[in-house]
XYZ file of C-alpha atoms in Angstrom:
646
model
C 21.856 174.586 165.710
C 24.078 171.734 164.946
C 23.155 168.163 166.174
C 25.595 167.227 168.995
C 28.387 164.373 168.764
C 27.128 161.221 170.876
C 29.807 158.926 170.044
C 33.471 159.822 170.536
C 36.528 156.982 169.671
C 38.378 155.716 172.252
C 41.899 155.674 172.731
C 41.764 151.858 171.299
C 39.557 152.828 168.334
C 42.236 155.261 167.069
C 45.308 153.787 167.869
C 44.335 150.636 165.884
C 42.787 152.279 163.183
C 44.137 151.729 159.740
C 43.332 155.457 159.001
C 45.751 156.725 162.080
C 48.428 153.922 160.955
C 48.073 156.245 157.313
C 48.262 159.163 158.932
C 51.777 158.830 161.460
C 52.801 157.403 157.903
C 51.970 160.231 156.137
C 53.096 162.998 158.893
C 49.120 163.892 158.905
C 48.021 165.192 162.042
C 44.324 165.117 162.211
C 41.100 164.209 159.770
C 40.704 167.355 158.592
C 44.197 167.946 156.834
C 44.013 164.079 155.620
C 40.462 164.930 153.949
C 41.917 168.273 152.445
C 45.465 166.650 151.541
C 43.444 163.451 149.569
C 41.403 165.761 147.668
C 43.686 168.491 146.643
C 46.053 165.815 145.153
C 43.637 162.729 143.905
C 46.975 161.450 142.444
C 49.109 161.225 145.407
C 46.378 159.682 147.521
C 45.451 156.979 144.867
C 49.065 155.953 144.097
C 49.980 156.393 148.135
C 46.640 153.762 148.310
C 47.908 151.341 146.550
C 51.572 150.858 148.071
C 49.400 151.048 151.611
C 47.059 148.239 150.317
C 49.719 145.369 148.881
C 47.921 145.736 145.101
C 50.489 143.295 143.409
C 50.491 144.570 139.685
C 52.164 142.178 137.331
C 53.226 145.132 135.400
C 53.612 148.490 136.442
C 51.493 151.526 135.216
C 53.273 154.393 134.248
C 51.135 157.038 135.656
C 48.277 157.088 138.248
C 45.611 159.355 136.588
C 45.434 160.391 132.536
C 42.150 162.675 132.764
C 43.206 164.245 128.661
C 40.190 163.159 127.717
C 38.166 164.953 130.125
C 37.278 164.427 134.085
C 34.310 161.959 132.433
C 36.455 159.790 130.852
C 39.635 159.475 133.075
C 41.839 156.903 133.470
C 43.648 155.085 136.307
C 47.129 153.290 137.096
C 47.283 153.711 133.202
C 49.164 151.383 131.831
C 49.633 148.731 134.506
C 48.255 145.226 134.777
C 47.029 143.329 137.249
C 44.135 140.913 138.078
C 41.302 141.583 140.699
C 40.771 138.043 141.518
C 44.594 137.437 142.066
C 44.798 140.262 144.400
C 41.729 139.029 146.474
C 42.855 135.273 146.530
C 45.824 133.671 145.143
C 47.913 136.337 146.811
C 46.566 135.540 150.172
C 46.977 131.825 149.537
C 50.948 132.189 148.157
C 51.083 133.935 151.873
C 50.244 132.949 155.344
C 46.286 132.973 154.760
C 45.892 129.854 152.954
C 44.017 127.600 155.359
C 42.623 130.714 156.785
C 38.612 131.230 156.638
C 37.230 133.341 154.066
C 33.411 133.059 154.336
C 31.097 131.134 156.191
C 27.609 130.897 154.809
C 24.482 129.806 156.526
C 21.210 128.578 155.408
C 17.916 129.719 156.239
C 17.430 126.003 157.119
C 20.508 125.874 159.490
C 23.253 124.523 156.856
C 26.862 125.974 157.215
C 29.718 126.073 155.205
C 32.671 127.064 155.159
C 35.889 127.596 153.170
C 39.377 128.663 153.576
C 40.769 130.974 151.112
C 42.717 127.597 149.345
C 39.565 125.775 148.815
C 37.421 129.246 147.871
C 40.736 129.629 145.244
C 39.805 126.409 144.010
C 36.433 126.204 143.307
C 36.873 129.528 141.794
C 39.684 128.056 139.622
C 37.497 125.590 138.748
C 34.729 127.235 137.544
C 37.312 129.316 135.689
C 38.890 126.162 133.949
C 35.035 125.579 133.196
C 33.744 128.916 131.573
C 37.116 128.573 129.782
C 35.661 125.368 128.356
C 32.622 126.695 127.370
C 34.358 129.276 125.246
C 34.205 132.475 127.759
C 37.063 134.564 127.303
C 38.552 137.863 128.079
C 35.623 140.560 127.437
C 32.689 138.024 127.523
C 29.570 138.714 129.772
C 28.647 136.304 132.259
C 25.560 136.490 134.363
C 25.340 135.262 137.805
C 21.659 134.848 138.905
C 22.281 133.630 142.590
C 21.728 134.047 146.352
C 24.358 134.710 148.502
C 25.843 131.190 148.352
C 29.427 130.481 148.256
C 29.258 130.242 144.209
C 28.232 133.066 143.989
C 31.769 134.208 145.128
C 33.373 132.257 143.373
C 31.586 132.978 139.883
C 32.043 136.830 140.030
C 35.964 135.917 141.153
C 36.563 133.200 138.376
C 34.943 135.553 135.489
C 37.887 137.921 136.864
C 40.272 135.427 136.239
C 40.009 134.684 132.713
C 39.042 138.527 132.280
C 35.283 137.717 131.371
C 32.669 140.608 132.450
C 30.536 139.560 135.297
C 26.826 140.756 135.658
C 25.514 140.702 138.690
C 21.457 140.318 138.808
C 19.494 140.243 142.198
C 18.102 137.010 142.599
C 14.691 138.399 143.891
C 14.171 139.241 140.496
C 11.590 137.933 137.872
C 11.993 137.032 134.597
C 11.734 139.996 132.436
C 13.956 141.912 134.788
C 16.450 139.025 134.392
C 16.265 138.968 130.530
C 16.443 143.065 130.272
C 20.584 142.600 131.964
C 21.481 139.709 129.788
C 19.933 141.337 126.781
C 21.474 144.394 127.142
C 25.077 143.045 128.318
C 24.675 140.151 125.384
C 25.651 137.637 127.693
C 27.098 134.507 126.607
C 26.195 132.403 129.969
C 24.178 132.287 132.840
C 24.710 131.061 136.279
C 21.759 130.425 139.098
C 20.804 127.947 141.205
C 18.036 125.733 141.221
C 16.446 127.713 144.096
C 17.241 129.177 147.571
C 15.177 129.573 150.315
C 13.035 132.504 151.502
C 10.884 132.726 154.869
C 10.489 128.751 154.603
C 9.204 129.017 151.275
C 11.650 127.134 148.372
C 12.313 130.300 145.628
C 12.659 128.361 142.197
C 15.379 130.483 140.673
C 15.979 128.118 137.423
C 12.551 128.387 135.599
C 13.024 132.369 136.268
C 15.994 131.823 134.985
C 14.725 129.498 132.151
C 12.241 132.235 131.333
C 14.857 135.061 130.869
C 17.288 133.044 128.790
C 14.023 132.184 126.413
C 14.567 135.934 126.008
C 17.990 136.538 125.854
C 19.125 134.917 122.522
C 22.583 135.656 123.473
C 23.235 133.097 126.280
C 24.163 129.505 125.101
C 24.707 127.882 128.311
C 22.832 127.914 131.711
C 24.922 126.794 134.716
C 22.896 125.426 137.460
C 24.052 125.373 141.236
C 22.115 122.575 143.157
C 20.943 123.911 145.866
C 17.950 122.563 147.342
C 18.041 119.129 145.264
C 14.323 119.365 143.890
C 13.048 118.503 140.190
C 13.628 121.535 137.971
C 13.341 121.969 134.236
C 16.337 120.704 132.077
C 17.268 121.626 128.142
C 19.996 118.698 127.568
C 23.173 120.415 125.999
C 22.520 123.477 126.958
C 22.257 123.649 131.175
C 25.068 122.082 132.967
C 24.985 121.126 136.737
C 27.823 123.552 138.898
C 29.072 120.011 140.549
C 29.148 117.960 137.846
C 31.844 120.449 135.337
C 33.672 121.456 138.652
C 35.156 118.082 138.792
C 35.878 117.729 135.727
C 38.068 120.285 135.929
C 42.003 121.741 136.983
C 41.795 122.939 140.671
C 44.282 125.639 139.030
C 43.668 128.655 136.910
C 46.302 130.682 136.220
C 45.256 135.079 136.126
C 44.901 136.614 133.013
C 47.164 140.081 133.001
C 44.404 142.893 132.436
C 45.052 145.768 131.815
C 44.108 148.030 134.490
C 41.319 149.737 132.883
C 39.457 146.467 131.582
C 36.318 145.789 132.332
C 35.221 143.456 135.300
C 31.575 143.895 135.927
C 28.663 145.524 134.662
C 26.380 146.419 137.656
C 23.056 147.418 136.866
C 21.032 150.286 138.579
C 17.177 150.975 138.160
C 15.725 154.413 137.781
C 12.141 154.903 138.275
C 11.947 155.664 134.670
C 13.784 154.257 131.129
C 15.903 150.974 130.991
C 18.215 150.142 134.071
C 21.926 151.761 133.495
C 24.762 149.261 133.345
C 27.523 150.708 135.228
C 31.124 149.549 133.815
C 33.506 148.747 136.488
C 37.139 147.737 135.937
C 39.617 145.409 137.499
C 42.516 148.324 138.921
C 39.824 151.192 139.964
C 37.340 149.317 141.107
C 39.953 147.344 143.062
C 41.974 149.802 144.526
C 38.693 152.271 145.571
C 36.512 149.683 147.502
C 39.573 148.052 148.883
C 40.592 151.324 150.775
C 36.982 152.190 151.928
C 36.735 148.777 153.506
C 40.381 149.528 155.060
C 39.272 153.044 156.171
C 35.744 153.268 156.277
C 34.680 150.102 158.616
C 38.579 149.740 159.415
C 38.368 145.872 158.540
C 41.512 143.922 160.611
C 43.119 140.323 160.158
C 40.787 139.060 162.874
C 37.544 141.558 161.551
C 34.794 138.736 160.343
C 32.359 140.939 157.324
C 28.896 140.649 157.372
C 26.446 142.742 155.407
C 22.687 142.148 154.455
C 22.830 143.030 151.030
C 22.895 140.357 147.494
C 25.267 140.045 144.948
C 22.747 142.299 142.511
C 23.426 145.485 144.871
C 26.462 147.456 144.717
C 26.992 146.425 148.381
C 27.368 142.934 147.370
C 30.795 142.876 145.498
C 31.807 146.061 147.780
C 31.800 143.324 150.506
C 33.363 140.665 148.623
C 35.930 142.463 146.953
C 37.219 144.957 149.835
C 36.763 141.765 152.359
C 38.938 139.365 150.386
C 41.398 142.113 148.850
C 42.185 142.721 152.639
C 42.401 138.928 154.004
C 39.432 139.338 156.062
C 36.373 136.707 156.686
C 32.957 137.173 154.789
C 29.871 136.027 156.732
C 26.841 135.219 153.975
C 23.258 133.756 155.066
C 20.465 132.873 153.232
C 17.196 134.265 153.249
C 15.161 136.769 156.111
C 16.843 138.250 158.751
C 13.974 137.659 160.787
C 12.345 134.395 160.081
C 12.495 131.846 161.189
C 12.246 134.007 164.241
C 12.798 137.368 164.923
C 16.189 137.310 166.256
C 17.647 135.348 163.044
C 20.257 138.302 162.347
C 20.914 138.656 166.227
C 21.790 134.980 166.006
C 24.222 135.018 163.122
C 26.213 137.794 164.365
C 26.555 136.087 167.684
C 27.455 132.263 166.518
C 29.455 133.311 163.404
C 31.061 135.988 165.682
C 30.645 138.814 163.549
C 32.577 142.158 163.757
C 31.758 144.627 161.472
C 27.950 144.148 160.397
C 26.553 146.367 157.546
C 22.806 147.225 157.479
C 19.962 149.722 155.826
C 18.060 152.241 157.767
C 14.779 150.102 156.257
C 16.096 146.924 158.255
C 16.348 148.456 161.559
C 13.193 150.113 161.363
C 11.843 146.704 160.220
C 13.626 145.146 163.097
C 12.856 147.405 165.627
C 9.053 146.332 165.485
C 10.089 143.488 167.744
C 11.366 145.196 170.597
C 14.732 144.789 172.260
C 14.426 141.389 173.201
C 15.427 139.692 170.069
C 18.590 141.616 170.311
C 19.115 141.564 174.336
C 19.177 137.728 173.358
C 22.183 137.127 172.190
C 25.484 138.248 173.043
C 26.996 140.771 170.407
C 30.140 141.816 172.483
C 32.587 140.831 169.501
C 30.866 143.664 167.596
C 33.161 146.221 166.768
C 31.492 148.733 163.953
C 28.246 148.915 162.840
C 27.740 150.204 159.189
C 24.669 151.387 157.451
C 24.287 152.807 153.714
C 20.918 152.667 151.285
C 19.322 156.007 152.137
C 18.884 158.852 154.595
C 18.360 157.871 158.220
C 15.407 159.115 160.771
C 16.720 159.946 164.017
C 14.710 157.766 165.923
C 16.008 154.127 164.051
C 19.446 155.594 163.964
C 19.581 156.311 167.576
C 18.094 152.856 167.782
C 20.493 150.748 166.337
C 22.844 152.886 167.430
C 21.751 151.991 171.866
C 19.979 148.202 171.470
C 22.588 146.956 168.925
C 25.830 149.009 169.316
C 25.318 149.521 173.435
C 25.724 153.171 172.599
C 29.898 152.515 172.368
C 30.233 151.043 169.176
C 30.392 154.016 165.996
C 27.781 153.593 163.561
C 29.207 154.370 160.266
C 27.236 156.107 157.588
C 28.460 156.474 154.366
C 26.316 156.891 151.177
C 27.402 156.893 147.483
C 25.792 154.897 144.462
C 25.912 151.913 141.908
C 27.685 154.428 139.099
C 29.687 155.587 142.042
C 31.329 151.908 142.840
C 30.786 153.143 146.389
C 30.978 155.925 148.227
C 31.197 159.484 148.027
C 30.232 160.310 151.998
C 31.510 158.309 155.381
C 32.110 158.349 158.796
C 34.818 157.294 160.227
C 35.801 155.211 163.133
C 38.185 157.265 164.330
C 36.238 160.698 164.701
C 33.289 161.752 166.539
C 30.276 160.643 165.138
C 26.971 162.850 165.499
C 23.200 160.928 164.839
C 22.111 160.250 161.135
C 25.205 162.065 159.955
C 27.781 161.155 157.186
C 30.883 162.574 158.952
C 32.399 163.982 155.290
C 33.942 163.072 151.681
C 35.207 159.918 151.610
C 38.910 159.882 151.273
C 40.536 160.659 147.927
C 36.712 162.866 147.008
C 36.490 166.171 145.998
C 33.092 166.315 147.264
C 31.020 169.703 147.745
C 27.438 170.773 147.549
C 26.258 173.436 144.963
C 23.455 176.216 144.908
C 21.259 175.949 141.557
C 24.056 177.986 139.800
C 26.782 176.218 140.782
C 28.520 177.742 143.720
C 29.392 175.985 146.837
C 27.103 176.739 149.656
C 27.155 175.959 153.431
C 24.499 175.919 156.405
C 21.811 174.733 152.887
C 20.680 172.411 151.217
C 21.969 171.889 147.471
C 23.316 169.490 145.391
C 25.690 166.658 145.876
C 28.431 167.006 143.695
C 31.895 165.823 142.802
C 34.760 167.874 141.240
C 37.538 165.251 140.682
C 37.800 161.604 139.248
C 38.369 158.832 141.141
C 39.006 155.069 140.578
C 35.830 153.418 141.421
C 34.031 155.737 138.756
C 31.665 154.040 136.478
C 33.789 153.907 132.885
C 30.401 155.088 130.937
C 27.234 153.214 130.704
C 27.253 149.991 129.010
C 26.085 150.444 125.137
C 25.442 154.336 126.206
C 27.989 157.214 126.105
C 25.200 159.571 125.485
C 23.007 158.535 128.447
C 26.458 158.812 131.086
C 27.252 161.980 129.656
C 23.181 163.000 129.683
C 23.047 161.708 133.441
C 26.180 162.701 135.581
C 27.976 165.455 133.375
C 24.887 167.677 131.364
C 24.905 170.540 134.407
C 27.947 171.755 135.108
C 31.416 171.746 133.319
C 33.094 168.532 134.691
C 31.514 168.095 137.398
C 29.674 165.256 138.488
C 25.916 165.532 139.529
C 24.700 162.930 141.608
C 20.755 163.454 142.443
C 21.405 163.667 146.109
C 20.562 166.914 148.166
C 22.994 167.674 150.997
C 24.395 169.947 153.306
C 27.022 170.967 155.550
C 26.155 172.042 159.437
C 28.013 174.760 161.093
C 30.761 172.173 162.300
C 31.479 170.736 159.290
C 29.469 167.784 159.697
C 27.551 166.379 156.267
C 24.245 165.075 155.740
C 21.983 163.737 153.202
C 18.151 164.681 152.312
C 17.389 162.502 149.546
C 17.360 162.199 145.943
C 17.258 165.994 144.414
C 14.658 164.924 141.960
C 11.816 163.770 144.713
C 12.518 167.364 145.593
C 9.293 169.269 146.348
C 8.747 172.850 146.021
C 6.305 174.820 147.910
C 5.401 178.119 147.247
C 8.824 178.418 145.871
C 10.376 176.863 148.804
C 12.448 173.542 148.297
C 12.507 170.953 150.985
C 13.776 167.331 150.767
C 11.212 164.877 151.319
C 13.010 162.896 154.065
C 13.237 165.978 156.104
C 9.523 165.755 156.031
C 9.553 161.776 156.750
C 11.790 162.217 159.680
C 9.507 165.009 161.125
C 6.565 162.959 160.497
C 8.253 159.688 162.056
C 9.000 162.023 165.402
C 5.306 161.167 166.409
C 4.657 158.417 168.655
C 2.142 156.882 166.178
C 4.229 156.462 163.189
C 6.478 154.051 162.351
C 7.674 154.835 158.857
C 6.623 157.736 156.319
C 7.007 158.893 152.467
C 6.010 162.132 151.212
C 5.534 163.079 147.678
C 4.457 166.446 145.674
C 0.767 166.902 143.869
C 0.437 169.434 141.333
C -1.575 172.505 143.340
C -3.062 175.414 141.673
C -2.041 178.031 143.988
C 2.170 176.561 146.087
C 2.560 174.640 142.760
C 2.894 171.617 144.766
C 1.245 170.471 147.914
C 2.361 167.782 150.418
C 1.128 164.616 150.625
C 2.791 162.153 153.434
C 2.040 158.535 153.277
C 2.229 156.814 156.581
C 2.724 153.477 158.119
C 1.153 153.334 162.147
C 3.082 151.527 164.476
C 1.763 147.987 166.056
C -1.953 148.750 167.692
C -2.686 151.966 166.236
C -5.956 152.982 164.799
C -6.511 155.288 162.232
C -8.841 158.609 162.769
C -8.890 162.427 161.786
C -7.328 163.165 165.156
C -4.701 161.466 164.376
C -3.936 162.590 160.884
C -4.105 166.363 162.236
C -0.947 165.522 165.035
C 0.900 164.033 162.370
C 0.339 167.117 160.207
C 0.720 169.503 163.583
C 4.081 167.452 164.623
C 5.275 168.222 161.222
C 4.491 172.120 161.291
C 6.224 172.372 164.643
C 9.478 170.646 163.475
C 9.389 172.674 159.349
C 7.497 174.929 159.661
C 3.699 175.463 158.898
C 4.177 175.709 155.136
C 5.313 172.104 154.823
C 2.865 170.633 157.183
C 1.323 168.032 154.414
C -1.711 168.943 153.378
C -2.849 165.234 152.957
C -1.658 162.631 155.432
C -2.947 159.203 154.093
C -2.686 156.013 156.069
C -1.278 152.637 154.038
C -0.073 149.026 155.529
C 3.077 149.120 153.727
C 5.526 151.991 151.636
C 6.768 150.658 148.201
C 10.267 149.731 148.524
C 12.821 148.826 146.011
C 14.834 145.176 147.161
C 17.665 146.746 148.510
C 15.151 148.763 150.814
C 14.708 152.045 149.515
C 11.003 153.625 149.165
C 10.271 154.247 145.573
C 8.732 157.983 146.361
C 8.424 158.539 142.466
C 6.260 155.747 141.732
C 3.910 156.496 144.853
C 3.484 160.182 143.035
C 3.360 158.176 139.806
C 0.779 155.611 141.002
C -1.102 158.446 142.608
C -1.444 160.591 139.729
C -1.903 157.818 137.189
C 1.461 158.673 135.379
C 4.225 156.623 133.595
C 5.032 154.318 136.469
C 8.475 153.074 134.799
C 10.794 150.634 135.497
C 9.035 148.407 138.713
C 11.510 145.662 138.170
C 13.533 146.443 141.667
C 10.135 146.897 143.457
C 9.849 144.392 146.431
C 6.298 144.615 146.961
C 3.989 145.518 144.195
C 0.659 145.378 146.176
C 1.709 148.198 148.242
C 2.214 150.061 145.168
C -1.779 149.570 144.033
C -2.736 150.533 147.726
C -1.619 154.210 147.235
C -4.320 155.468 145.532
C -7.165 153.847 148.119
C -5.233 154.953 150.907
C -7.470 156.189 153.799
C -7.325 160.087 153.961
């Protein structure tokens, strides 16, 4: 039985929408036909994207997809060129949005700035003018080592400029994780800050960062962003202060012409196991496909202000930067917790900065909702107009949360999920069709998504894998220094098709949804069964506030259950317990996939961008290759696993 629809747009959500404005364009009558028309010609929706999002080219390609070389290694708006950076700022500033605001950043200690999109063009020209100086040129790696701070727009913008290769690192990282991006992207320069703040607690970014260039033989230059004005470590000659070359510098950078399948970033994902995969993402693709998701998918307007809890390191980062400036819109960045110094810090933001479209994870709101409503019911969120979410499969009972205490039940929630190697998304909502709870809605425009049985067939009404059967323009361009490993990863199963890791499936309405990654997968007694189905059924009792589940070897089902739980405030542990949570699962699977252990822990493992690191808790259990930790938030949770009480 399909979930039922507990959102439906209003006449004012449609009418405004930028997808219905496509549509009357278009002579498209309804979702359906646009999703089935953008798929069955990639080509026509692509080029039609452009021309409906203002790309200015400064020459014109010839053709908008050359896929001769194989669906792997296609090519977009082939021969054209253009300039990301000029299409997300001096465009808007040779217009009418000049002295118009395009972000406002807050501090964790109450500091606010903000800049229109001629002083952001500046300081990005600036910096430009600077790297320029140092010797960085067109196909040079840059990494930028920052919070989300102001520069840290502008850096990622001004590599674009002079056609450098920006690498984004999270700045919760440590040192080794640092080193491991600039040593594999041979960067020439590194830019951080000389800390940031986090729950009250100064972060010292530069010796981290001092530490990984000590590593990285590469990098000749450190630029340093003073942040927090406190003693830090200096090598004379080689680290330079962000204020001091800014000044010394043109407030005018003229764009280099790419062309439209250059290189602009190298965005870094970690697997459990193996180095991290650098994901190649280029100035036209990259452009044109985040661009339209941020048009269609939150439906971003002139007076839409962005916010989205997310860093620079994480594919939702420069997704929010790129599709918020390409479009004219206003970013809203903050510094540090969105609950300290008190629980309502996010509540607060959204209401003083006035914040319309506000991304989250499904970890955050179940983080959040420990507090109650209150923190929420405090402030006055009535110029919210979409809420977004992305990271990982929801639980019904934090979706429906966010969904009543933050939205007021009449604002869509829009799920969409894709990946780093993706350059976004594959699945969303959106805002202009019903939406139904912890659902994706379907492909993402211009995606010839589908889900596949184990010999490649599409399948309905099961669950299979996530695939994808045409290119598209935000698609990784290989893995940095690794054909083999792209071609090992995404392409090894089927013929040109693209295998993601994600199981899926499709309700009897046509409604999609996610179940996780297919390779936490467990199989039981020859049954397969997604490990957040089990989470979610484990999370429906009262007790629980948040659940993993992983497989153990078992003589007899070949793998056995084991769920991992986190209590909720005020709960005590007992065998009473353990057998509802088991029972509660039973009634909701089925009694083969009630777990057979159901261990209590104070914490799940979690990557920084919130996801729960499932393999390493099997890995940690069973004393196997734990691989690479460097995204893991907290590592004592990790060494809890195998003490937890059973």
């Amino acid at each position: 039985m399909a979930d039922a629809f507990v959102w439906t747009p209003t006449h004012d959500y449609i009418e405004r929408s930028h997808v219905r404005q496509f549509m009357a364009r278009h002579g498209i009558t309804d979702v359906n036909e646009l999703r089935r028309r953008s798929t069955a010609d990639v080509a026509w929706f692509w080029g039609a994207m452009v021309e409906e999002l203002g790309i200015e080219f400064f020459q014109p390609y010839d053709s908008v997809l050359d896929s001769s070389d194989g669906m792997a290694w296609s090519r977009w708006f082939v021969g054209g060129k253009l300039n990301l950076a000029h299409n997300c700022l001096d465009r808007h500033v040779a217009s009418t949005r000049a002295e118009k605001t395009a972000l406002v950043w807050e501090g964790e200690d109450g500091a606010v700035r903000e800049l229109t999109y001629r002083q952001l063009l500046e300081e990005t020209d600036r910096i430009a003018n600077a790297l320029k100086r140092l010797g960085i040129g067109r196909g040079d790696r840059v990494g930028v080592f920052l919070p989300m701070i102001p520069e840290a727009v502008a850096s990622m913008l001004a590599c674009a400029k002079i056609g450098a290769i920006a690498i984004p690192i999270f700045s919760g990282y440590g040192a080794e994780a640092v080193a491991t991006r600039l040593q594999d992207g041979a960067a020439k320069v590194l830019i951080t800050a000389d800390g940031t703040l986090r729950r009250g607690v100064p972060v010292p970014l530069k010796p981290i960062a001092d530490e990984a260039v000590a590593l990285s033989p590469t990098v000749e230059h450190l630029i340093v962003v003073q942040r927090l004005g406190r003693d830090i470590p200096w090598q004379s000659g080689r680290d330079l202060w962000w204020h001091e070359i800014r000044v010394a510098e043109l407030p005018s950078c003229p764009c280099e012409p790419m062309d439209s399948e250059a290189p602009w970033m190298i965005a870094y994902t970690s697997g459990t196991t193996g180095q991290p995969k650098g994901s190649v993402h280029v100035h036209a693709g990259f452009l044109v496909k985040i661009a339209q998701e941020v048009l269609h998918q939150v439906d971003l307007q002139e007076d839409d202000r962005l916010c989205w809890v997310t860093d620079m390191g994480w594919i939702m980062g420069p997704w929010k930067v790129i599709g918020g400036l390409a479009l004219g819109g206003t970013l809203v960045l903050f510094e540090g917790a969105p609950d300290f110094p008190t629980p309502d810090r996010l509540w607060r933001v959204v209401e003083e900065q006035g914040v319309t479209i506000l991304g989250l994870s499904p970890t955050l709101i179940r983080a959040l909702m420990k507090y109650g409503e209150e923190p929420v019911k405090a402030h006055d969120l009535s110029r919210l107009r979409v809420l977004a979410s992305t990271g990982e499969p929801w639980n019904p009972a934090p979706w429906n949360w966010c969904f009543q205490q933050v939205g007021g039940g009449t604002r869509p929630l829009i799920n969409f999920s894709g990946g780093t190697e993706v350059g976004a998304c594959f699945l969303s909502c959106l805002t202009i069709e019903p939406l139904k709870p912890c659902a994706l809605g379907g492909p993402s425009l211009g995606m010839a998504i589908d889900v596949f049985d184990a010999s490649g067939k599409p399948i309905r009404g099961e669950v299979g894998e996530l695939v994808c059967t045409k290119p598209w323009p935000g698609m990784t361009r290989g893995l940095w220094n690794d054909e083999e490993r792209y071609l090992r990863s995404y392409w090894s199963r089927w013929p040109d098709v693209w295998t993601h890791g994600d199981w899926a499936s499709i309700d009897d309405e046509g409604t999609w949804y996610l179940h996780g990654r297919s390779d936490d997968t467990l199989k039981v007694a020859g049954k397969r069964i997604g490990p957040a189905e089990i989470e979610s059924a484990a999370v429906g009792h009262p007790s629980v506030f948040e659940a993993a589940a992983v497989g153990v070897p078992h003589e007899l089902k070949g793998e056995s259950i084991w769920c991992f739980v986190v209590l909720g405030p005020n709960v005590t542990p007992s065998p009473t317990l353990q057998q509802e949570i088991r029972d509660q699962v039973a009634h909701v699977l089925g009694k083969p996939f009630a777990p057979d252990q159901v261990r209590f822990v104070s914490d799940l493992p979690k990557t920084r961008s919130a996801k729960i690191l499932r393999r390493a808790i099997r890995a940690r259990l069973l004393n196997l290759d734990l691989g690479d930790l460097s995204s893991l938030e907290n590592p004592a949770a990790l060494e809890e696993i195998p003490r937890a009480s059973a």
